[in-house]
Amino acid sequence: YENFIKELMEKSKESKHNASDAASALIEEEMYDIAFNMLVGTENHSYELGLCYEKGYGTEVDLDKALENYLYRSGYDRDRGIERIFKARGREIKIDKVKETILYLNLGDYYSAYNNAEIPTEIADNTLEEIQEHMDNDHPELL
């Protein structure tokens, strides 16, 4: 068993996909400490690491770190993770480009905010201030 875990940890260092796949299986088996340590060692954002921070699997709950891990990956589960963090903080949202841009800005990642910004085609559940902030990063000449 110890050799298997050691081999799994070594294999996870080869690629972030190996680490995410292995950690996902470990989380399903409730081996949270091993999954968390494996993911932290890769120094990559992942849904599984976000889940560890969100749920306190192998670490203390840290919603900020969970949000950051969800934000810097792609896929449907990523959006649901972000929405769960906001719900835990008392605000129900539907993640969209406007909210993503503002999240990047809040993290001080102006490069990602600029690359994410686009003219929104609908207001959705965004406030006018959120749309304004989003637009400022896309086409300030249009304002």
mmCIF file of C-alpha atoms in Angstrom:
data_model
loop_
_atom_site.group_PDB
_atom_site.id
_atom_site.type_symbol
_atom_site.label_atom_id
_atom_site.label_comp_id
_atom_site.label_asym_id
_atom_site.label_seq_id
_atom_site.Cartn_x
_atom_site.Cartn_y
_atom_site.Cartn_z
ATOM 1 C CA TYR A 1 0.000 0.000 0.000
ATOM 2 C CA GLU A 2 2.754 2.445 0.928
ATOM 3 C CA ASN A 3 4.601 1.678 -2.307
ATOM 4 C CA PHE A 4 1.405 2.259 -4.278
ATOM 5 C CA ILE A 5 0.871 5.679 -2.670
ATOM 6 C CA LYS A 6 4.534 6.577 -3.220
ATOM 7 C CA GLU A 7 4.291 5.550 -6.892
ATOM 8 C CA LEU A 8 1.050 7.504 -7.245
ATOM 9 C CA MET A 9 2.690 10.618 -5.788
ATOM 10 C CA GLU A 10 5.628 10.294 -8.203
ATOM 11 C CA LYS A 11 3.337 9.763 -11.188
ATOM 12 C CA SER A 12 1.316 12.843 -10.211
ATOM 13 C CA LYS A 13 4.427 15.018 -10.586
ATOM 14 C CA GLU A 14 4.657 14.133 -14.292
ATOM 15 C CA SER A 15 1.609 16.176 -15.268
ATOM 16 C CA LYS A 16 -1.187 18.170 -13.706
ATOM 17 C CA HIS A 17 -3.700 15.855 -15.393
ATOM 18 C CA ASN A 18 -2.205 12.814 -13.670
ATOM 19 C CA ALA A 19 -2.403 14.613 -10.335
ATOM 20 C CA SER A 20 -6.009 15.731 -10.879
ATOM 21 C CA ASP A 21 -7.125 12.268 -11.967
ATOM 22 C CA ALA A 22 -5.399 10.570 -9.050
ATOM 23 C CA ALA A 23 -6.654 13.156 -6.558
ATOM 24 C CA SER A 24 -10.202 12.764 -7.825
ATOM 25 C CA ALA A 25 -10.032 9.030 -7.147
ATOM 26 C CA LEU A 26 -8.469 9.630 -3.722
ATOM 27 C CA ILE A 27 -11.198 12.129 -2.820
ATOM 28 C CA GLU A 28 -13.863 9.584 -3.790
ATOM 29 C CA GLU A 29 -12.162 7.124 -1.421
ATOM 30 C CA GLU A 30 -12.089 9.830 1.286
ATOM 31 C CA MET A 31 -8.280 9.849 1.342
ATOM 32 C CA TYR A 32 -8.291 13.613 1.648
ATOM 33 C CA ASP A 33 -4.862 14.223 3.185
ATOM 34 C CA ILE A 34 -3.082 12.319 0.422
ATOM 35 C CA ALA A 35 -5.140 14.011 -2.303
ATOM 36 C CA PHE A 36 -4.483 17.477 -0.891
ATOM 37 C CA ASN A 37 -0.736 16.900 -0.472
ATOM 38 C CA MET A 38 -0.506 15.548 -3.997
ATOM 39 C CA LEU A 39 -2.258 18.570 -5.476
ATOM 40 C CA VAL A 40 -0.393 21.174 -3.452
ATOM 41 C CA GLY A 41 2.846 19.602 -4.667
ATOM 42 C CA THR A 42 1.952 20.251 -8.314
ATOM 43 C CA GLU A 43 1.601 24.014 -7.762
ATOM 44 C CA ASN A 44 -1.212 24.084 -10.353
ATOM 45 C CA HIS A 45 -4.784 25.226 -10.005
ATOM 46 C CA SER A 46 -7.330 22.448 -10.266
ATOM 47 C CA TYR A 47 -10.958 21.732 -9.544
ATOM 48 C CA GLU A 48 -9.918 19.017 -7.107
ATOM 49 C CA LEU A 49 -7.673 21.394 -5.148
ATOM 50 C CA GLY A 50 -10.495 23.925 -5.111
ATOM 51 C CA LEU A 51 -12.776 21.233 -3.721
ATOM 52 C CA CYS A 52 -10.238 20.435 -0.989
ATOM 53 C CA TYR A 53 -10.147 24.088 0.050
ATOM 54 C CA GLU A 54 -13.923 24.480 -0.245
ATOM 55 C CA LYS A 55 -14.817 21.399 1.799
ATOM 56 C CA GLY A 56 -11.786 21.241 4.087
ATOM 57 C CA TYR A 57 -10.525 17.984 2.578
ATOM 58 C CA GLY A 58 -7.012 17.493 3.954
ATOM 59 C CA THR A 59 -6.724 21.164 4.889
ATOM 60 C CA GLU A 60 -8.596 24.008 6.543
ATOM 61 C CA VAL A 61 -11.537 25.504 4.658
ATOM 62 C CA ASP A 62 -10.307 28.497 2.640
ATOM 63 C CA LEU A 63 -12.987 29.845 0.301
ATOM 64 C CA ASP A 64 -10.602 32.390 -1.242
ATOM 65 C CA LYS A 65 -8.166 29.676 -2.315
ATOM 66 C CA ALA A 66 -11.061 27.501 -3.484
ATOM 67 C CA LEU A 67 -12.395 30.352 -5.620
ATOM 68 C CA GLU A 68 -8.977 31.015 -7.136
ATOM 69 C CA ASN A 69 -8.536 27.337 -8.025
ATOM 70 C CA TYR A 70 -11.947 27.181 -9.675
ATOM 71 C CA LEU A 71 -11.415 30.427 -11.558
ATOM 72 C CA TYR A 72 -8.171 29.318 -13.191
ATOM 73 C CA ARG A 73 -9.488 26.170 -14.805
ATOM 74 C CA SER A 74 -12.138 25.487 -17.417
ATOM 75 C CA GLY A 75 -15.276 23.412 -17.606
ATOM 76 C CA TYR A 76 -18.808 23.197 -16.304
ATOM 77 C CA ASP A 77 -17.756 22.010 -12.842
ATOM 78 C CA ARG A 78 -15.581 25.113 -12.537
ATOM 79 C CA ASP A 79 -18.595 27.416 -12.892
ATOM 80 C CA ARG A 80 -20.597 25.386 -10.374
ATOM 81 C CA GLY A 81 -17.682 25.585 -7.931
ATOM 82 C CA ILE A 82 -17.535 29.379 -8.226
ATOM 83 C CA GLU A 83 -21.296 29.615 -7.744
ATOM 84 C CA ARG A 84 -21.097 27.397 -4.610
ATOM 85 C CA ILE A 85 -18.466 29.706 -3.110
ATOM 86 C CA PHE A 86 -20.692 32.736 -3.652
ATOM 87 C CA LYS A 87 -23.685 30.863 -2.220
ATOM 88 C CA ALA A 88 -21.653 29.963 0.875
ATOM 89 C CA ARG A 89 -20.918 33.680 1.213
ATOM 90 C CA GLY A 90 -24.606 34.556 0.981
ATOM 91 C CA ARG A 91 -24.924 35.624 -2.658
ATOM 92 C CA GLU A 92 -26.547 33.513 -5.363
ATOM 93 C CA ILE A 93 -25.001 34.221 -8.768
ATOM 94 C CA LYS A 94 -24.823 32.782 -12.244
ATOM 95 C CA ILE A 95 -21.203 33.022 -13.379
ATOM 96 C CA ASP A 96 -20.682 34.847 -16.677
ATOM 97 C CA LYS A 97 -17.990 36.902 -18.419
ATOM 98 C CA VAL A 98 -18.799 40.035 -16.417
ATOM 99 C CA LYS A 99 -18.385 38.286 -13.079
ATOM 100 C CA GLU A 100 -15.249 36.478 -14.273
ATOM 101 C CA THR A 101 -13.641 39.798 -15.242
ATOM 102 C CA ILE A 102 -14.429 41.267 -11.827
ATOM 103 C CA LEU A 103 -13.046 38.177 -10.070
ATOM 104 C CA TYR A 104 -9.781 38.533 -11.995
ATOM 105 C CA LEU A 105 -9.646 42.221 -11.088
ATOM 106 C CA ASN A 106 -10.226 41.404 -7.419
ATOM 107 C CA LEU A 107 -7.258 39.009 -7.568
ATOM 108 C CA GLY A 108 -5.127 41.728 -9.170
ATOM 109 C CA ASP A 109 -4.823 39.708 -12.386
ATOM 110 C CA TYR A 110 -5.305 42.554 -14.848
ATOM 111 C CA TYR A 111 -3.973 40.538 -17.777
ATOM 112 C CA SER A 112 -6.685 37.873 -17.396
ATOM 113 C CA ALA A 113 -9.328 40.544 -16.734
ATOM 114 C CA TYR A 114 -8.405 42.328 -19.965
ATOM 115 C CA ASN A 115 -8.348 39.084 -21.980
ATOM 116 C CA ASN A 116 -11.661 37.956 -20.526
ATOM 117 C CA ALA A 117 -13.561 41.196 -21.038
ATOM 118 C CA GLU A 118 -15.998 41.517 -23.921
ATOM 119 C CA ILE A 119 -19.083 43.572 -24.597
ATOM 120 C CA PRO A 120 -21.888 41.724 -22.783
ATOM 121 C CA THR A 121 -24.967 40.896 -24.828
ATOM 122 C CA GLU A 122 -27.249 40.705 -21.784
ATOM 123 C CA ILE A 123 -27.337 42.119 -18.299
ATOM 124 C CA ALA A 124 -28.271 38.801 -16.614
ATOM 125 C CA ASP A 125 -27.999 39.199 -12.827
ATOM 126 C CA ASN A 126 -25.155 41.718 -13.063
ATOM 127 C CA THR A 127 -25.403 45.141 -11.531
ATOM 128 C CA LEU A 128 -24.754 48.170 -13.697
ATOM 129 C CA GLU A 129 -21.572 48.760 -11.680
ATOM 130 C CA GLU A 130 -20.343 45.246 -12.498
ATOM 131 C CA ILE A 131 -21.020 45.760 -16.193
ATOM 132 C CA GLN A 132 -19.287 49.146 -16.082
ATOM 133 C CA GLU A 133 -16.213 47.626 -14.441
ATOM 134 C CA HIS A 134 -16.220 44.814 -17.002
ATOM 135 C CA MET A 135 -16.541 47.225 -19.914
ATOM 136 C CA ASP A 136 -13.739 49.440 -18.606
ATOM 137 C CA ASN A 137 -11.428 46.497 -19.185
ATOM 138 C CA ASP A 138 -12.683 45.765 -22.678
ATOM 139 C CA HIS A 139 -13.325 48.904 -24.669
ATOM 140 C CA PRO A 140 -12.854 52.030 -22.548
ATOM 141 C CA GLU A 141 -13.128 54.129 -25.706
ATOM 142 C CA LEU A 142 -16.801 53.121 -25.982
ATOM 143 C CA LEU A 143 -17.746 54.658 -22.631
#
